[in-house]
Amino acid sequence: MSDVFMNTYGRLPVTFARGEGSWLFDTVGKRYLDFASGIAVNCLGHNHPALAKAISDQASKCLHLCNYYMSDTSLAFAERLVSACTPGGMKNVFLANSGAEANEGACKIARKYSLKKYGTGRHTIVTLRGSFHGRTITTLSATGQDKFHKDFGPFTQGFTFIPPGDIDALDKALDGKTVAGFFLETVQGESGIRPQSPEYIEAAARLCAERDILLMFDEIQCGVGRTGTFLAFEQHKFDGKPVKADIVTLAKGLAGGVPVGAVLAGEKAAGVFAAGDHGSTFGGNPLAAAAGLAVLETVDNPGFLAEITRKGEKIINAIRAWNHPSVQEVRGRGLMIGVDIDRDAWPILEAAIARAGDGLLILSGGPKTLRFLPPYTIGDDEIEQGLGIVRELLGG
Ligand code: PLP
């Protein structure tokens, strides 16, 4: 493989030329069924007509404006996005380019909120072990996995990690004197599709509300409809009512493959940033916004979201019904599914690419976990074909 790129990725031996719907085609014409969506990015599949048209129409109008001016497309996208996130309590948005950049913005908001209200020393952001929040120095500092930290210190101060699911540890960690925010993935993605329990989310919402600590959800992988609701935490309750967040971050699928990130703020956090506090040259430019608007017009629709739930259940039920001795656990919500197996996942990913006939693109989520993040538009027949290939590769 070419050594023109820095050696940052363990790549599989395939080079793609184009895609169509749930399929990608390599440079020699072999086709591969996509159960990965570019890690939860191509949520409408490849060459989706509405998305492709929105991008091409916008390209002939205006690609970019600097932040001295407002773009009609960026405004329409921001309004549509805040409206999609209103059930989660969101009031306004800052647009960025990536998940890590969105998370950087989220940490800045939490710190300034706390500083202005309580003074210095109350700046810690608590995150979970097994979390993944990005690759910049600050978002690595927020990421609760030691393997990503090796060789890159010193890190940004003021992050502490607690084990997921442990409400006592949460209660202890969220002290009202030093902590500004609690930042968590509703469903941990990179560590193998691990949803937080309803009790844990409810406890987090209660403790954060009581102690005026910002409740911050990183929905970069699990948001934008991936779990069957626009935001994954919408499925959780606090005091019998849907949970409301103080800050939510989104990226990945938000513009279906065009880079964009978003930090959304609820009532408490919406007024924290003042002019000059934050910025991003490309963040939410008209091209990304046009793509994002096309995604929202398709995804933010109850019927479409219900189909994501149905397709996800179909996959989980089918795998459980195999009763395959190599399958140890199947977890997930909507089209975000992790399958623990009795052996290393990577050789299965390789075999899925190399097999004769159609290939299959799947991801790993830890050494022995297969991770499926298919496009929302995947058909039932394609789901069946993909599962047939997984079953074949597991053998037995
Ligand atoms: N947060 C979560 C939950 C993620 O899954 C990711 C990427 O995998 C990120 C943040 C970082 O996003 P990006 O790679 O766009 O910076």
Short mmCIF file of C-alpha atoms and ligand atoms in Angstrom, two decimals:
data_model
loop_
_atom_site.label_atom_id
_atom_site.label_comp_id
_atom_site.label_asym_id
_atom_site.label_seq_id
_atom_site.Cartn_x
_atom_site.Cartn_y
_atom_site.Cartn_z
CA MET A 1 0.00 0.00 0.00
CA SER A 2 1.13 3.56 -0.67
CA ASP A 3 3.41 5.16 1.94
CA VAL A 4 2.39 8.69 0.94
CA PHE A 5 0.13 8.91 3.98
CA MET A 6 1.44 9.01 7.54
CA ASN A 7 1.06 5.64 9.16
CA THR A 8 -1.91 6.45 11.40
CA TYR A 9 -4.48 3.84 10.33
CA GLY A 10 -4.53 0.05 10.27
CA ARG A 11 -6.19 -0.17 6.87
CA LEU A 12 -7.82 -3.14 5.19
CA PRO A 13 -6.47 -3.99 1.70
CA VAL A 14 -9.11 -2.39 -0.51
CA THR A 15 -9.38 0.91 -2.40
CA PHE A 16 -12.80 2.24 -3.31
CA ALA A 17 -13.80 4.22 -6.34
CA ARG A 18 -17.51 4.93 -5.86
CA GLY A 19 -20.65 4.05 -3.99
CA GLU A 20 -24.36 3.61 -4.66
CA GLY A 21 -26.97 3.15 -1.93
CA SER A 22 -25.71 0.53 0.54
CA TRP A 23 -22.88 -0.57 -1.78
CA LEU A 24 -19.29 0.51 -2.39
CA PHE A 25 -17.34 -0.49 -5.51
CA ASP A 26 -13.57 -0.97 -5.52
CA THR A 27 -11.21 0.10 -8.27
CA VAL A 28 -11.59 -3.23 -10.08
CA GLY A 29 -15.40 -3.26 -9.88
CA LYS A 30 -16.02 -5.72 -7.01
CA ARG A 31 -18.93 -4.62 -4.85
CA TYR A 32 -19.12 -4.55 -1.05
CA LEU A 33 -22.21 -4.22 1.14
CA ASP A 34 -21.72 -1.41 3.59
CA PHE A 35 -22.44 -2.27 7.23
CA ALA A 36 -20.08 0.49 8.39
CA SER A 37 -21.23 3.80 6.85
CA GLY A 38 -17.70 5.20 7.17
CA ILE A 39 -18.11 4.78 10.98
CA ALA A 40 -21.62 6.18 11.30
CA VAL A 41 -21.12 8.93 8.70
CA ASN A 42 -22.82 7.89 5.43
CA CYS A 43 -26.17 7.61 7.17
CA LEU A 44 -28.12 8.00 3.91
CA GLY A 45 -25.86 5.58 2.06
CA HIS A 46 -23.85 6.56 -1.01
CA ASN A 47 -24.96 8.89 -3.80
CA HIS A 48 -28.30 9.63 -2.09
CA PRO A 49 -30.19 11.71 -4.66
CA ALA A 50 -31.43 14.47 -2.28
CA LEU A 51 -28.03 14.81 -0.61
CA ALA A 52 -26.08 14.81 -3.88
CA LYS A 53 -28.46 17.41 -5.35
CA ALA A 54 -28.28 19.67 -2.28
CA ILE A 55 -24.47 19.62 -2.41
CA SER A 56 -24.31 20.24 -6.13
CA ASP A 57 -26.92 23.06 -6.02
CA GLN A 58 -25.05 24.75 -3.18
CA ALA A 59 -21.70 24.33 -4.97
CA SER A 60 -22.99 26.46 -7.82
CA LYS A 61 -24.29 29.15 -5.41
CA CYS A 62 -21.66 29.75 -2.73
CA LEU A 63 -19.22 27.35 -1.06
CA HIS A 64 -18.02 29.45 1.81
CA LEU A 65 -18.48 32.74 3.61
CA CYS A 66 -16.38 34.06 6.46
CA ASN A 67 -18.06 34.46 9.81
CA TYR A 68 -18.41 38.23 9.36
CA TYR A 69 -21.58 37.43 7.39
CA MET A 70 -24.61 35.19 7.66
CA SER A 71 -25.35 32.54 5.03
CA ASP A 72 -29.00 31.81 4.27
CA THR A 73 -28.21 28.07 3.97
CA SER A 74 -26.23 27.92 7.24
CA LEU A 75 -29.06 29.76 9.00
CA ALA A 76 -31.67 27.35 7.65
CA PHE A 77 -29.54 24.38 8.72
CA ALA A 78 -28.94 25.76 12.23
CA GLU A 79 -32.66 26.46 12.70
CA ARG A 80 -33.60 22.99 11.49
CA LEU A 81 -30.97 21.38 13.73
CA VAL A 82 -32.00 23.24 16.88
CA SER A 83 -35.60 22.31 16.15
CA ALA A 84 -34.63 18.60 15.77
CA CYS A 85 -32.87 18.83 19.16
CA THR A 86 -35.64 20.74 20.95
CA PRO A 87 -37.01 17.57 22.63
CA GLY A 88 -33.54 17.24 24.21
CA GLY A 89 -33.79 20.80 25.56
CA MET A 90 -31.51 22.53 23.05
CA LYS A 91 -31.81 26.27 22.35
CA ASN A 92 -28.91 27.20 20.09
CA VAL A 93 -25.87 25.85 18.26
CA PHE A 94 -22.23 26.51 17.32
CA LEU A 95 -21.19 24.83 14.07
CA ALA A 96 -17.74 23.25 13.73
CA ASN A 97 -16.12 20.73 11.36
CA SER A 98 -15.61 17.53 13.32
CA GLY A 99 -16.50 15.67 16.46
CA ALA A 100 -13.32 16.59 18.28
CA GLU A 101 -13.80 20.25 17.45
CA ALA A 102 -17.41 20.11 18.68
CA ASN A 103 -16.21 18.53 21.93
CA GLU A 104 -13.55 21.20 22.39
CA GLY A 105 -16.32 23.80 22.17
CA ALA A 106 -18.44 21.86 24.66
CA CYS A 107 -15.60 21.83 27.22
CA LYS A 108 -15.02 25.56 26.78
CA ILE A 109 -18.72 26.29 27.39
CA ALA A 110 -18.79 24.14 30.55
CA ARG A 111 -15.69 25.81 31.94
CA LYS A 112 -16.87 29.34 31.24
CA TYR A 113 -20.35 28.63 32.65
CA SER A 114 -18.83 27.43 35.90
CA LEU A 115 -16.16 30.15 36.11
CA LYS A 116 -18.64 33.00 35.64
CA LYS A 117 -21.04 31.58 38.21
CA TYR A 118 -18.72 30.08 40.84
CA GLY A 119 -15.23 31.51 40.23
CA THR A 120 -11.98 29.61 39.79
CA GLY A 121 -11.30 25.99 40.78
CA ARG A 122 -14.59 24.53 39.58
CA HIS A 123 -13.45 23.46 36.11
CA THR A 124 -13.18 19.65 36.17
CA ILE A 125 -15.03 17.66 33.53
CA VAL A 126 -15.86 14.10 34.56
CA THR A 127 -15.95 11.47 31.79
CA LEU A 128 -16.28 7.69 31.63
CA ARG A 129 -13.76 4.90 31.34
CA GLY A 130 -14.10 3.36 27.90
CA SER A 131 -15.22 6.68 26.42
CA PHE A 132 -13.96 8.18 23.19
CA HIS A 133 -14.16 11.93 22.64
CA GLY A 134 -11.58 12.65 19.93
CA ARG A 135 -7.92 12.91 18.98
CA THR A 136 -6.94 16.49 19.80
CA ILE A 137 -4.94 16.93 23.00
CA THR A 138 -7.96 18.14 24.98
CA THR A 139 -10.40 15.57 23.63
CA LEU A 140 -7.78 12.85 24.22
CA SER A 141 -7.56 14.19 27.77
CA ALA A 142 -11.32 13.64 28.01
CA THR A 143 -11.09 10.13 26.53
CA GLY A 144 -11.11 7.43 29.21
CA GLN A 145 -8.91 4.89 27.42
CA ASP A 146 -5.22 4.71 28.32
CA LYS A 147 -4.21 3.18 24.98
CA PHE A 148 -4.88 6.52 23.25
CA HIS A 149 -2.80 8.49 25.77
CA LYS A 150 0.52 6.70 25.36
CA ASP A 151 3.28 8.99 23.99
CA PHE A 152 1.24 12.22 23.78
CA GLY A 153 1.39 13.90 27.17
CA PRO A 154 1.32 16.26 28.85
CA PHE A 155 -2.45 16.53 28.57
CA THR A 156 -4.98 19.24 29.29
CA GLN A 157 -5.65 19.34 33.01
CA GLY A 158 -9.04 19.02 34.64
CA PHE A 159 -10.46 15.71 33.42
CA THR A 160 -11.26 12.74 35.67
CA PHE A 161 -12.58 9.32 34.70
CA ILE A 162 -15.08 7.09 36.46
CA PRO A 163 -16.32 3.58 35.61
CA PRO A 164 -19.55 3.58 33.58
CA GLY A 165 -22.68 2.28 35.27
CA ASP A 166 -21.46 2.86 38.85
CA ILE A 167 -23.92 5.34 40.39
CA ASP A 168 -22.00 5.55 43.70
CA ALA A 169 -18.81 6.49 41.85
CA LEU A 170 -20.79 9.09 39.92
CA ASP A 171 -22.26 10.54 43.11
CA LYS A 172 -18.76 10.82 44.61
CA ALA A 173 -17.14 12.25 41.48
CA LEU A 174 -19.76 14.94 40.83
CA ASP A 175 -18.84 17.22 43.68
CA GLY A 176 -20.32 20.68 43.40
CA LYS A 177 -17.02 22.37 44.39
CA THR A 178 -14.64 21.30 41.61
CA VAL A 179 -16.77 19.89 38.79
CA ALA A 180 -18.15 21.93 35.89
CA GLY A 181 -19.57 19.15 33.72
CA PHE A 182 -20.28 15.45 33.28
CA PHE A 183 -19.60 14.39 29.68
CA LEU A 184 -20.79 11.01 28.45
CA GLU A 185 -21.72 9.06 25.34
CA THR A 186 -25.31 7.83 25.67
CA VAL A 187 -24.10 4.73 23.81
CA GLN A 188 -20.32 4.28 23.83
CA GLY A 189 -19.34 3.62 20.23
CA GLU A 190 -15.59 3.04 19.90
CA SER A 191 -15.49 0.74 22.90
CA GLY A 192 -17.93 -1.72 21.36
CA ILE A 193 -21.51 -0.26 21.41
CA ARG A 194 -22.20 -0.02 25.14
CA PRO A 195 -25.44 1.76 26.04
CA GLN A 196 -25.69 3.44 29.45
CA SER A 197 -28.54 2.03 31.52
CA PRO A 198 -31.73 4.07 32.06
CA GLU A 199 -30.97 4.14 35.83
CA TYR A 200 -27.52 5.54 35.21
CA ILE A 201 -28.73 8.30 32.87
CA GLU A 202 -31.50 9.19 35.31
CA ALA A 203 -28.99 9.39 38.19
CA ALA A 204 -26.69 11.55 36.06
CA ALA A 205 -29.56 13.91 35.19
CA ARG A 206 -30.63 14.16 38.85
CA LEU A 207 -27.13 14.70 40.29
CA CYS A 208 -26.20 17.26 37.62
CA ALA A 209 -29.45 19.20 38.19
CA GLU A 210 -29.07 19.18 42.00
CA ARG A 211 -25.43 20.34 41.87
CA ASP A 212 -25.62 22.70 38.90
CA ILE A 213 -23.12 20.58 36.96
CA LEU A 214 -23.66 20.65 33.19
CA LEU A 215 -25.02 17.39 31.77
CA MET A 216 -23.15 16.99 28.47
CA PHE A 217 -23.92 14.24 25.96
CA ASP A 218 -21.41 13.31 23.27
CA GLU A 219 -23.79 12.01 20.62
CA ILE A 220 -21.25 12.16 17.82
CA GLN A 221 -21.60 8.46 17.02
CA CYS A 222 -25.03 7.66 18.51
CA GLY A 223 -26.93 10.84 17.56
CA VAL A 224 -28.65 12.02 14.34
CA GLY A 225 -31.15 9.17 14.42
CA ARG A 226 -28.68 6.29 14.71
CA THR A 227 -30.51 4.75 17.68
CA GLY A 228 -34.05 5.39 16.37
CA THR A 229 -34.61 8.80 17.99
CA PHE A 230 -32.89 11.95 16.76
CA LEU A 231 -30.86 12.10 19.98
CA ALA A 232 -30.20 8.82 21.76
CA PHE A 233 -30.74 10.23 25.27
CA GLU A 234 -34.28 11.26 24.30
CA GLN A 235 -35.20 7.64 25.05
CA HIS A 236 -34.33 8.18 28.73
CA LYS A 237 -36.42 9.63 31.52
CA PHE A 238 -35.74 11.77 34.59
CA ASP A 239 -38.59 12.17 37.08
CA GLY A 240 -40.93 10.55 34.55
CA LYS A 241 -40.15 13.15 31.85
CA PRO A 242 -37.72 12.91 28.90
CA VAL A 243 -34.16 13.82 29.94
CA LYS A 244 -33.00 17.31 28.91
CA ALA A 245 -29.31 17.99 28.41
CA ASP A 246 -27.29 21.15 28.98
CA ILE A 247 -24.90 20.47 26.10
CA VAL A 248 -25.00 18.01 23.18
CA THR A 249 -22.32 17.42 20.56
CA LEU A 250 -22.96 15.96 17.10
CA ALA A 251 -20.83 15.31 13.99
CA LYS A 252 -20.30 12.17 11.84
CA GLY A 253 -23.70 11.52 10.19
CA LEU A 254 -24.93 15.09 10.57
CA ALA A 255 -24.14 16.04 6.97
CA GLY A 256 -24.10 12.48 5.58
CA GLY A 257 -20.38 12.57 4.67
CA VAL A 258 -19.53 16.26 4.39
CA PRO A 259 -17.48 17.36 7.42
CA VAL A 260 -19.52 19.18 10.05
CA GLY A 261 -19.73 19.22 13.84
CA ALA A 262 -22.16 20.90 16.21
CA VAL A 263 -22.24 21.92 19.85
CA LEU A 264 -25.80 22.54 21.00
CA ALA A 265 -26.68 24.26 24.24
CA GLY A 266 -29.75 24.15 26.46
CA GLU A 267 -31.19 26.92 28.65
CA LYS A 268 -28.26 27.17 31.10
CA ALA A 269 -25.48 27.09 28.52
CA ALA A 270 -27.03 28.90 25.55
CA GLY A 271 -25.80 32.36 26.56
CA VAL A 272 -22.31 31.42 27.76
CA PHE A 273 -20.28 32.28 24.67
CA ALA A 274 -19.89 35.96 23.89
CA ALA A 275 -18.63 37.43 20.61
CA GLY A 276 -14.93 36.59 20.25
CA ASP A 277 -15.00 33.59 22.62
CA HIS A 278 -14.93 30.89 19.98
CA GLY A 279 -14.75 30.41 16.22
CA SER A 280 -13.88 28.20 13.29
CA THR A 281 -13.04 29.23 9.72
CA PHE A 282 -14.94 26.47 7.95
CA GLY A 283 -17.43 25.56 10.70
CA GLY A 284 -20.92 25.07 9.25
CA ASN A 285 -20.10 26.75 5.95
CA PRO A 286 -22.82 26.84 3.28
CA LEU A 287 -21.66 23.61 1.58
CA ALA A 288 -21.71 21.59 4.82
CA ALA A 289 -24.95 23.26 5.84
CA ALA A 290 -26.67 22.35 2.56
CA ALA A 291 -25.69 18.72 3.10
CA GLY A 292 -26.78 18.87 6.74
CA LEU A 293 -30.14 20.32 5.79
CA ALA A 294 -30.73 17.49 3.30
CA VAL A 295 -29.88 14.93 6.01
CA LEU A 296 -32.22 16.56 8.54
CA GLU A 297 -35.06 16.80 6.03
CA THR A 298 -34.84 13.03 5.58
CA VAL A 299 -33.90 11.81 9.05
CA ASP A 300 -35.84 14.12 11.37
CA ASN A 301 -39.10 12.38 10.60
CA PRO A 302 -40.92 9.99 12.98
CA GLY A 303 -41.68 7.41 10.25
CA PHE A 304 -38.06 7.33 9.08
CA LEU A 305 -36.75 7.06 12.66
CA ALA A 306 -39.19 4.20 13.42
CA GLU A 307 -37.73 2.28 10.48
CA ILE A 308 -34.24 2.60 11.99
CA THR A 309 -35.54 1.01 15.19
CA ARG A 310 -37.28 -1.76 13.24
CA LYS A 311 -34.23 -2.57 11.13
CA GLY A 312 -31.99 -2.62 14.21
CA GLU A 313 -34.31 -5.02 16.01
CA LYS A 314 -34.40 -7.20 12.91
CA ILE A 315 -30.60 -7.48 12.98
CA ILE A 316 -30.35 -8.14 16.72
CA ASN A 317 -33.16 -10.71 16.71
CA ALA A 318 -31.70 -12.51 13.70
CA ILE A 319 -28.26 -12.82 15.29
CA ARG A 320 -29.72 -14.00 18.61
CA ALA A 321 -31.83 -16.59 16.74
CA TRP A 322 -28.67 -18.16 15.27
CA ASN A 323 -27.71 -19.38 18.76
CA HIS A 324 -24.22 -19.48 17.32
CA PRO A 325 -21.59 -20.80 19.75
CA SER A 326 -19.13 -18.05 18.72
CA VAL A 327 -21.58 -15.23 19.52
CA GLN A 328 -21.30 -14.27 23.16
CA GLU A 329 -23.40 -11.12 23.36
CA VAL A 330 -25.38 -8.88 21.01
CA ARG A 331 -26.01 -5.29 22.13
CA GLY A 332 -27.32 -2.12 20.61
CA ARG A 333 -30.00 0.39 19.84
CA GLY A 334 -31.33 1.07 16.37
CA LEU A 335 -28.66 0.64 13.70
CA MET A 336 -25.79 0.70 16.22
CA ILE A 337 -24.99 -2.89 17.05
CA GLY A 338 -22.08 -4.66 18.78
CA VAL A 339 -21.54 -8.41 18.65
CA ASP A 340 -19.02 -9.96 21.04
CA ILE A 341 -17.44 -13.06 19.57
CA ASP A 342 -15.11 -15.75 20.88
CA ARG A 343 -12.13 -14.71 18.76
CA ASP A 344 -10.33 -11.70 17.28
CA ALA A 345 -12.58 -9.52 15.18
CA TRP A 346 -9.96 -8.20 12.73
CA PRO A 347 -9.53 -11.47 10.74
CA ILE A 348 -13.32 -11.51 10.25
CA LEU A 349 -13.15 -7.97 8.83
CA GLU A 350 -10.37 -9.13 6.48
CA ALA A 351 -12.26 -12.25 5.40
CA ALA A 352 -15.41 -10.16 4.80
CA ILE A 353 -13.44 -8.06 2.32
CA ALA A 354 -11.58 -10.94 0.69
CA ARG A 355 -14.44 -13.42 0.19
CA ALA A 356 -15.40 -14.48 -3.33
CA GLY A 357 -18.58 -12.82 -4.56
CA ASP A 358 -19.84 -9.70 -2.79
CA GLY A 359 -17.70 -8.33 0.01
CA LEU A 360 -19.00 -6.96 3.29
CA LEU A 361 -17.74 -3.92 5.22
CA ILE A 362 -17.93 -4.31 8.97
CA LEU A 363 -16.10 -2.63 11.84
CA SER A 364 -14.57 -3.77 15.07
CA GLY A 365 -15.30 -2.21 18.45
CA GLY A 366 -12.54 -3.64 20.61
CA PRO A 367 -10.47 -6.76 19.90
CA LYS A 368 -13.32 -9.28 20.01
CA THR A 369 -16.34 -7.18 19.06
CA LEU A 370 -17.88 -6.79 15.61
CA ARG A 371 -19.57 -3.42 15.16
CA PHE A 372 -22.36 -2.80 12.64
CA LEU A 373 -23.35 0.77 11.71
CA PRO A 374 -25.20 0.33 8.39
CA PRO A 375 -26.78 3.23 6.51
CA TYR A 376 -30.33 4.05 7.65
CA THR A 377 -31.50 3.49 4.09
CA ILE A 378 -30.36 -0.14 3.98
CA GLY A 379 -33.01 -2.54 2.61
CA ASP A 380 -34.33 -5.65 4.36
CA ASP A 381 -32.90 -7.85 1.61
CA GLU A 382 -29.49 -6.20 2.07
CA ILE A 383 -29.66 -6.75 5.83
CA GLU A 384 -30.38 -10.43 5.19
CA GLN A 385 -27.53 -10.73 2.70
CA GLY A 386 -25.06 -9.04 5.07
CA LEU A 387 -26.10 -11.19 8.01
CA GLY A 388 -25.77 -14.28 5.81
CA ILE A 389 -22.15 -13.29 5.14
CA VAL A 390 -21.42 -12.70 8.84
CA ARG A 391 -22.93 -16.11 9.68
CA GLU A 392 -20.80 -17.75 6.98
CA LEU A 393 -17.62 -16.05 8.27
CA LEU A 394 -18.27 -17.21 11.82
CA GLY A 395 -18.35 -20.75 10.47
CA GLY A 396 -19.70 -23.75 12.34
N1 PLP B 1 -16.89 11.39 20.02
C1 PLP B 1 -17.31 10.17 19.67
C2 PLP B 1 -18.34 9.49 20.50
C3 PLP B 1 -16.79 9.55 18.55
O1 PLP B 1 -17.20 8.30 18.21
C4 PLP B 1 -15.82 10.23 17.78
C5 PLP B 1 -15.20 9.58 16.61
O2 PLP B 1 -15.19 8.37 16.47
C6 PLP B 1 -15.42 11.51 18.18
C7 PLP B 1 -15.98 12.06 19.30
C8 PLP B 1 -14.40 12.28 17.39
O3 PLP B 1 -14.96 12.70 16.18
P1 PLP B 1 -14.03 13.19 14.98
O4 PLP B 1 -13.27 12.01 14.51
O5 PLP B 1 -15.00 13.73 13.96
O6 PLP B 1 -13.14 14.26 15.53
#
